[in-house]
XYZ file of C-alpha atoms in Angstrom:
557
model
C -50.017 4.656 80.078
C -47.052 2.377 79.427
C -47.336 3.069 75.713
C -47.065 6.816 76.248
C -44.083 6.283 78.538
C -42.282 4.209 75.899
C -42.937 6.855 73.245
C -41.598 9.570 75.527
C -38.440 7.614 76.295
C -37.874 6.908 72.576
C -38.315 10.581 71.723
C -35.922 11.595 74.452
C -33.321 9.100 73.240
C -33.725 10.327 69.651
C -33.283 13.935 70.707
C -30.256 13.018 72.808
C -28.660 11.138 69.929
C -29.402 14.006 67.528
C -27.957 16.526 69.959
C -24.837 14.449 70.517
C -24.489 13.872 66.746
C -24.917 17.565 66.000
C -22.415 18.474 68.691
C -19.969 15.896 67.317
C -20.513 17.093 63.707
C -20.032 20.780 64.372
C -17.372 20.447 67.084
C -15.188 17.476 66.077
C -15.429 17.842 62.281
C -12.526 19.313 60.273
C -13.395 20.290 56.708
C -10.508 20.811 54.271
C -11.586 22.550 51.005
C -10.224 21.530 47.595
C -6.666 22.698 46.802
C -6.087 23.117 50.553
C -4.449 21.034 53.265
C -4.755 21.029 57.044
C -1.770 21.183 59.407
C -2.533 19.418 62.701
C -1.294 20.914 65.980
C -1.483 18.715 69.063
C -2.392 20.629 72.233
C -1.296 17.965 74.684
C 1.381 15.326 74.806
C 5.086 14.976 75.391
C 6.981 18.249 75.007
C 9.360 18.677 72.075
C 13.090 18.409 72.729
C 15.143 21.569 72.618
C 15.717 22.766 69.077
C 12.962 20.571 67.589
C 10.213 22.586 65.858
C 7.931 19.827 64.548
C 6.745 16.676 66.295
C 8.196 13.529 64.849
C 5.865 11.049 66.602
C 2.051 11.504 67.003
C 2.247 11.522 70.836
C 4.397 14.664 70.922
C 2.883 18.068 71.456
C 3.089 20.717 68.757
C 2.962 20.837 64.951
C 2.618 17.388 63.397
C 4.585 16.342 60.327
C 1.677 14.740 58.454
C -1.000 16.934 56.886
C -4.595 16.277 55.902
C -5.705 16.531 52.293
C -9.077 17.811 51.039
C -12.031 16.106 52.758
C -13.770 15.724 56.157
C -12.019 14.476 59.288
C -13.038 14.152 62.935
C -10.622 15.152 65.708
C -11.159 16.037 69.363
C -10.993 19.842 69.580
C -9.749 19.556 73.135
C -6.663 17.675 71.995
C -6.177 18.981 68.456
C -6.013 22.285 66.638
C -5.571 22.738 62.893
C -4.588 25.356 60.309
C -5.775 25.333 56.690
C -2.987 26.137 54.226
C -2.943 26.108 50.398
C -1.431 23.093 48.674
C 1.808 23.422 46.755
C 1.116 23.735 43.014
C 3.917 23.283 40.476
C 2.705 24.754 37.130
C 2.819 22.453 34.112
C 2.837 25.280 31.561
C 0.863 25.537 28.349
C 2.475 23.999 25.241
C 0.246 26.092 22.968
C 2.037 29.261 24.086
C 5.554 27.957 23.476
C 7.497 29.879 20.847
C 10.519 27.939 19.664
C 13.378 29.921 18.188
C 15.524 28.003 15.709
C 17.820 30.888 14.766
C 18.827 33.604 17.220
C 19.351 37.194 16.229
C 22.174 39.329 17.595
C 20.247 40.589 20.652
C 19.001 37.110 21.533
C 22.491 35.682 21.139
C 23.915 38.350 23.477
C 21.215 37.552 26.039
C 22.009 33.852 25.675
C 25.695 34.479 26.355
C 24.805 36.652 29.352
C 22.533 33.943 30.747
C 19.412 36.138 30.647
C 17.807 34.727 27.515
C 14.547 32.808 27.912
C 12.042 31.473 25.422
C 8.572 32.961 25.284
C 5.615 30.982 26.556
C 4.277 29.308 29.676
C 6.853 26.587 30.255
C 6.728 24.039 33.094
C 8.465 24.747 36.372
C 10.121 22.707 39.091
C 9.928 23.032 42.830
C 13.160 23.151 44.826
C 12.382 21.795 48.296
C 14.192 22.878 51.455
C 13.547 20.736 54.505
C 13.509 22.837 57.682
C 13.562 20.000 60.200
C 15.681 16.908 60.562
C 19.213 16.000 61.393
C 21.706 18.698 60.460
C 23.685 18.120 57.291
C 27.360 17.258 57.349
C 29.845 20.118 57.068
C 30.160 21.091 53.423
C 27.060 19.089 52.475
C 24.824 21.667 50.799
C 22.353 19.313 49.114
C 20.862 16.253 50.834
C 18.680 13.423 49.607
C 15.046 13.062 50.584
C 15.583 9.643 52.165
C 18.410 10.876 54.412
C 16.044 12.721 56.781
C 18.494 15.610 57.035
C 17.596 19.253 56.885
C 18.684 21.328 53.933
C 18.070 21.571 50.199
C 16.776 18.296 48.750
C 18.415 16.953 45.629
C 15.049 15.761 44.301
C 12.768 18.379 42.794
C 9.000 18.525 42.511
C 7.766 18.060 38.970
C 4.539 19.740 37.765
C 1.583 18.696 39.901
C -0.220 19.365 43.204
C 1.415 18.382 46.512
C 0.171 18.566 50.098
C 3.292 19.645 51.960
C 3.576 20.883 55.495
C 4.719 24.528 55.227
C 6.338 24.219 58.683
C 8.449 21.300 57.432
C 9.140 22.130 53.780
C 9.839 25.363 51.957
C 9.294 25.220 48.176
C 10.694 27.730 45.679
C 9.643 27.684 42.009
C 12.223 27.697 39.230
C 11.757 27.341 35.467
C 12.445 23.933 34.004
C 15.313 23.546 31.573
C 13.971 24.012 28.038
C 16.257 23.014 25.174
C 14.750 23.773 21.752
C 15.746 22.243 18.455
C 19.151 23.459 17.296
C 20.551 23.614 20.845
C 22.069 21.242 23.374
C 22.395 21.611 27.111
C 25.796 21.280 28.759
C 25.373 20.102 32.353
C 27.738 21.266 35.098
C 27.546 19.639 38.522
C 27.882 22.358 41.173
C 28.579 19.860 43.965
C 30.230 16.468 44.197
C 33.650 14.910 44.354
C 36.490 17.089 43.155
C 37.575 14.513 40.567
C 41.105 14.096 39.239
C 43.501 16.901 40.074
C 45.200 18.951 37.388
C 48.758 17.809 36.842
C 51.514 20.422 36.902
C 52.852 21.425 33.513
C 56.490 20.644 32.786
C 56.901 23.331 30.093
C 55.339 26.773 29.555
C 53.901 25.547 26.255
C 52.068 22.750 27.996
C 50.844 25.058 30.762
C 48.260 26.562 28.410
C 46.561 23.206 27.945
C 47.247 21.846 31.438
C 44.968 24.325 33.192
C 41.871 22.754 31.613
C 40.151 20.412 34.042
C 39.089 17.069 32.540
C 35.406 16.425 32.028
C 33.696 15.123 35.141
C 32.055 11.756 35.552
C 28.529 11.389 37.009
C 28.682 12.275 40.707
C 31.776 14.468 40.334
C 31.887 18.236 40.383
C 32.453 19.830 36.998
C 31.215 19.678 33.412
C 29.694 16.375 32.305
C 30.516 14.861 28.945
C 26.945 13.837 28.106
C 24.809 16.754 26.927
C 21.046 17.185 27.040
C 19.282 16.822 23.723
C 16.320 19.078 22.758
C 13.435 18.693 25.187
C 12.174 19.726 28.632
C 14.153 18.606 31.700
C 13.369 18.935 35.406
C 16.778 19.809 36.826
C 17.571 21.101 40.299
C 19.189 24.519 39.687
C 20.853 24.356 43.117
C 22.564 21.120 42.135
C 23.259 21.466 38.405
C 23.769 24.293 35.945
C 22.680 23.851 32.338
C 24.266 26.033 29.656
C 22.486 26.343 26.316
C 24.827 25.956 23.363
C 23.642 26.660 19.841
C 24.917 23.912 17.569
C 25.375 24.241 13.839
C 27.128 27.083 12.059
C 27.277 30.730 13.130
C 28.758 33.875 11.614
C 31.597 35.959 13.003
C 32.529 39.132 11.124
C 35.428 41.531 11.555
C 33.724 44.924 11.322
C 34.902 48.491 10.949
C 32.995 50.699 13.373
C 35.001 53.908 12.982
C 38.528 55.105 12.257
C 39.390 54.927 15.952
C 37.587 51.673 16.723
C 38.584 49.507 13.790
C 38.350 45.740 14.209
C 39.608 45.030 10.729
C 42.786 42.990 10.449
C 45.794 44.982 9.241
C 49.251 43.740 8.273
C 52.079 44.828 5.945
C 52.586 43.182 2.569
C 55.987 42.040 1.337
C 56.266 45.316 -0.622
C 55.632 47.469 2.470
C 52.037 48.447 1.793
C 49.514 48.330 4.644
C 46.751 45.801 3.974
C 43.419 45.873 5.819
C 40.992 43.026 5.338
C 37.487 42.369 6.621
C 36.823 38.648 7.117
C 33.605 36.763 7.837
C 34.070 33.336 9.407
C 31.356 30.676 9.258
C 32.019 28.454 12.252
C 30.077 25.938 14.300
C 30.079 23.539 17.221
C 29.202 19.866 17.010
C 26.915 18.500 19.779
C 29.555 15.982 20.809
C 32.120 18.747 21.467
C 29.828 21.195 23.266
C 30.791 19.923 26.729
C 34.520 20.184 25.995
C 34.145 23.744 24.703
C 32.122 24.922 27.715
C 34.569 23.173 30.048
C 37.558 24.893 28.441
C 36.214 28.338 27.529
C 33.235 28.784 29.866
C 30.821 29.959 27.157
C 30.560 30.485 23.423
C 32.037 33.987 23.655
C 35.241 32.381 24.872
C 35.499 30.546 21.547
C 35.380 33.849 19.684
C 37.676 35.743 22.058
C 40.239 32.995 22.674
C 40.264 30.943 19.476
C 38.707 32.401 16.342
C 39.605 36.101 16.681
C 43.290 35.746 17.726
C 43.930 32.851 15.347
C 42.267 34.728 12.497
C 44.492 37.781 13.025
C 47.627 35.683 13.388
C 46.961 33.579 10.283
C 46.074 36.648 8.192
C 49.353 38.331 9.164
C 51.438 35.211 8.550
C 49.923 34.408 5.174
C 49.217 37.970 4.023
C 52.789 39.153 4.586
C 53.934 36.772 1.825
C 51.768 38.486 -0.807
C 52.522 41.699 -2.686
C 50.144 44.643 -2.577
C 49.004 44.106 -6.153
C 48.132 40.476 -5.298
C 45.324 41.662 -3.019
C 43.809 43.646 -5.871
C 44.061 40.897 -8.457
C 41.239 38.377 -8.326
C 43.269 35.174 -8.707
C 45.770 35.883 -5.928
C 43.039 37.172 -3.653
C 41.165 33.891 -4.091
C 44.341 31.939 -3.292
C 44.756 34.004 -0.123
C 41.180 33.199 0.919
C 41.657 29.450 0.321
C 44.912 29.394 2.289
C 43.309 31.381 5.129
C 40.322 29.001 5.303
C 42.485 25.866 5.293
C 44.850 27.079 8.039
C 42.054 28.473 10.232
C 40.124 25.218 9.844
C 43.168 23.219 10.921
C 43.940 25.355 13.975
C 40.335 25.630 15.169
C 39.756 21.936 14.548
C 42.298 21.138 17.258
C 40.053 23.122 19.642
C 36.906 21.174 18.563
C 35.611 24.165 16.590
C 34.501 23.546 13.002
C 35.244 26.245 10.417
C 33.247 26.023 7.212
C 34.514 29.119 5.408
C 36.631 32.213 5.943
C 35.329 34.760 3.445
C 37.399 37.860 2.665
C 34.727 40.506 2.155
C 36.779 43.667 1.633
C 40.440 44.582 1.162
C 42.035 48.004 1.554
C 45.558 48.795 0.298
C 47.371 51.794 1.805
C 50.794 53.221 1.003
C 53.525 52.987 3.695
C 53.735 56.788 3.999
C 50.642 58.529 5.227
C 49.092 61.801 4.152
C 48.268 63.032 0.706
C 51.489 61.664 -0.781
C 50.717 58.159 0.456
C 47.179 58.460 -0.791
C 48.473 59.514 -4.205
C 50.879 56.556 -4.301
C 48.046 54.214 -3.406
C 45.833 55.681 -6.097
C 48.671 55.412 -8.654
C 49.128 51.749 -7.743
C 45.428 51.071 -8.074
C 45.280 53.019 -11.340
C 48.265 51.150 -12.764
C 46.785 47.800 -11.793
C 43.412 48.834 -13.167
C 44.911 49.979 -16.463
C 46.878 46.772 -16.793
C 43.720 44.838 -16.067
C 41.813 46.955 -18.568
C 44.456 46.259 -21.231
C 44.377 42.565 -20.421
C 40.607 42.539 -20.468
C 40.596 44.458 -23.784
C 42.961 41.926 -25.304
C 40.827 39.112 -23.951
C 37.730 40.839 -25.303
C 39.242 41.106 -28.798
C 40.288 37.478 -28.683
C 36.813 36.534 -27.573
C 35.332 38.613 -30.406
C 37.580 36.917 -32.973
C 36.695 33.556 -31.535
C 33.030 34.537 -31.628
C 33.302 35.583 -35.300
C 34.981 32.285 -36.130
C 32.291 30.428 -34.290
C 29.580 32.394 -36.113
C 31.165 31.544 -39.494
C 31.382 27.906 -38.508
C 27.814 28.074 -37.305
C 26.631 29.535 -40.622
C 28.540 26.870 -42.539
C 27.076 24.157 -40.390
C 23.611 25.677 -40.830
C 23.995 25.480 -44.648
C 25.179 21.905 -44.353
C 22.139 21.181 -42.277
C 19.840 22.733 -44.924
C 21.475 20.667 -47.688
C 21.224 17.551 -45.605
C 17.565 18.366 -44.872
C 16.725 18.708 -48.596
C 18.607 15.513 -49.419
C 16.812 13.657 -46.701
C 13.433 14.994 -47.871
C 14.113 13.885 -51.501
C 15.274 10.477 -50.376
C 12.234 10.281 -48.166
C 9.869 11.043 -51.070
C 11.540 8.380 -53.266
C 11.435 5.914 -50.449
C 7.758 6.664 -49.816
C 6.906 6.203 -53.530
C 8.750 2.883 -53.648
C 7.037 1.751 -50.522
C 3.602 2.732 -51.940
C 4.291 0.897 -55.261
C 5.524 -2.172 -53.452
C 2.475 -2.027 -51.267
C 0.052 -1.820 -54.195
C 1.851 -4.670 -55.987
C 1.752 -6.774 -52.902
C -1.939 -5.951 -52.421
C -2.754 -7.001 -56.032
C -0.827 -10.248 -55.633
C -2.612 -10.926 -52.385
C -6.026 -10.212 -54.035
C -5.274 -12.539 -57.003
C -4.062 -15.245 -54.701
C -7.202 -14.798 -52.621
C -9.460 -15.132 -55.711
C -7.569 -18.261 -56.789
C -7.931 -19.774 -53.374
C -11.650 -18.869 -53.355
C -12.141 -20.648 -56.738
C -10.299 -23.710 -55.503
C -12.407 -23.717 -52.366
C -15.619 -23.429 -54.437
C -14.480 -26.343 -56.655
C -13.768 -28.434 -53.602
C -17.178 -27.511 -52.203
C -18.861 -28.654 -55.477
C -16.952 -31.936 -55.417
C -17.941 -32.440 -51.813
C -21.595 -31.714 -52.713
C -21.542 -34.263 -55.565
C -19.954 -36.834 -53.320
C -22.608 -36.050 -50.735
C -25.447 -36.549 -53.220
C -23.877 -39.782 -54.463
C -23.361 -41.062 -50.957
C -26.862 -40.084 -49.871
C -28.421 -41.810 -52.941
C -26.415 -44.923 -52.405
C -27.324 -44.849 -48.732
C -31.061 -44.500 -49.522
C -30.858 -47.375 -52.021
C -28.999 -49.544 -49.551
C -31.496 -48.686 -46.847
C -34.421 -49.516 -49.123
C -32.800 -52.761 -50.244
C -31.943 -53.769 -46.728
C -35.459 -52.877 -45.613
C -36.996 -55.003 -48.368
C -34.613 -57.833 -47.594
C -35.556 -57.572 -43.933
C -39.268 -57.644 -44.840
C -38.711 -60.651 -47.098
C -36.769 -62.438 -44.401
C -39.578 -61.619 -41.979
C -42.216 -63.073 -44.286
C -39.995 -66.069 -44.944
C -39.646 -66.672 -41.236
C -43.414 -66.331 -40.750
C -44.071 -68.800 -43.537
C -41.568 -71.170 -42.003
C -43.232 -70.696 -38.635
C -46.693 -71.609 -40.012
C -45.283 -74.518 -41.959
C -46.468 -73.478 -45.369
C -47.450 -70.508 -47.408
C -51.047 -71.654 -47.420
C -51.154 -71.661 -43.620
C -49.645 -68.212 -43.464
C -52.231 -66.952 -45.945
C -55.022 -68.381 -43.833
C -53.489 -66.669 -40.762
C -53.289 -63.434 -42.598
C -56.866 -63.761 -43.728
C -58.031 -64.610 -40.246
C -56.043 -61.737 -38.752
C -57.444 -59.184 -41.114
C -60.994 -60.552 -41.212
C -63.659 -58.383 -39.534
C -67.059 -60.037 -39.251
C -68.796 -56.876 -38.101
C -68.057 -55.276 -41.433
C -69.882 -58.058 -43.444
C -73.381 -57.328 -44.572
C -75.499 -60.516 -44.677
C -78.633 -60.930 -46.678
C -80.979 -63.300 -44.968
C -82.968 -65.347 -47.514
C -84.481 -67.931 -45.248
C -83.592 -70.826 -43.075
C -80.729 -72.991 -44.021
C -77.575 -74.546 -42.632
C -75.141 -72.354 -44.482
C -76.510 -69.056 -43.321
C -77.091 -70.109 -39.769
C -73.559 -71.408 -39.349
C -71.781 -68.596 -41.160
C -71.187 -66.700 -37.893
C -69.050 -69.590 -36.668
C -66.961 -69.649 -39.796
C -64.097 -67.658 -38.322
C -63.630 -69.972 -35.378
C -63.916 -73.019 -37.537
C -61.428 -71.683 -40.055
C -58.851 -70.920 -37.429
C -59.220 -74.336 -35.837
C -58.870 -75.958 -39.191
C -55.675 -74.120 -39.967
C -54.160 -75.090 -36.640
C -55.097 -78.688 -37.280
C -53.528 -78.680 -40.703
C -50.405 -77.086 -39.348
C -50.108 -79.730 -36.670
C -50.503 -82.479 -39.219
C -47.969 -81.059 -41.615
C -45.294 -80.637 -38.901
C -42.591 -83.312 -39.421
C -42.354 -86.057 -36.832
C -39.076 -86.466 -34.980
């Protein structure tokens, strides 16, 4: 009974815990999906002060500043409410789609000057953040820092990435990042900041033209900064700074003739009264170090053309061209001098404005008579015809002189060719003689070398024979000496043995006893007798006898 009661209580507790857990899981749980965030709204607590939209502290009622990222959270639904909002995504772009442009065409350059040009591709973006809550900004303070806690546009931008921001607190607007390709620099202009040094009043009208240009700003000041942005991608706040793309290197500016009414060609009178029209192409460029000064003074690149190159080009052409006669613009030498003088003066004047001029090329020149109409046209044609005829006569004279010089050169060439042939034959004959002499000398030298070799071989053979005879003689003498010395050694050995035994007779007995072999003696037994029975002891008796005789014959001391 008690066991059943315990099981029932345990089952009831398990069901109660499961019910409470399920209620807690489905009622208190907050699930935030990926790429989403949850904004918490407190239902109870201290009321917000007047004018405050978002709760600063957790015990205040209303929208909370902090947000919840993706995941699971547990909050009391009686006290809290939440809203799921998408996270803030700042695109990073796709480098594979970027199309860099190193040289702009006319349409792209016009769009660049108008500020509407953009490079193709998915480039990164930045997020400009506006804080809706916080202390109000100071009067005139348009941009505030993130750490200040003030409401307004933040100076810091959001770089590419994913951010969980409270949409009730922050408002984010996407702007393209600053992209500076190769061949360009970015001139930075601070839109806000200190005013910087004031422009001093000009004392003379001539100085007033240069006095109106504001000096370049330092970091933190309002105006154009001296340091430019090199090629790359920059995350710049467009509300705080403006970046102007400037194409560095050399560009082309051409004076064109669109129609008779709209004629941009430069016209001026010559010193003889003729009207001269010239079309000039200027190759000019901007160095990266001077880009900031040019943008600060002229505003954009078009200002360089409108305020420097075009007016200076017209003025210099009139000043220099008025010193030339009409026929000088038709003649090649004087026209080239005019182009050199124009390039040098334009380079000097534009150089003072930080604009580099590489070349001023005079493409076309038109000469018109002072009086218009058919009469003026006839005068112009007569002038051209006269100059052309004079040039034709000069060129004819030069052609004849060149022909005479060419004939002289051909005669000299033929003479030199004959001299070369003679020299070739002479050299070939000398070469044959030299080759024959060399061959004869070689054969003679070879014969001498062969005879000398045979003589040396004979001498060597004679020396070999002498050495062989000496060898035979030495070997024979050596064999004789060896034999003699061997015999002498044997004799000395026998002499020493004889001396050792005391006498020659004793040595003979020793030799006999040493060489005697009883087993090789064949005995004939003829009967009993003393001699035959004792003959087997003869060897021992003979040796003893010899030792006895030797001992007796040894001299006494």
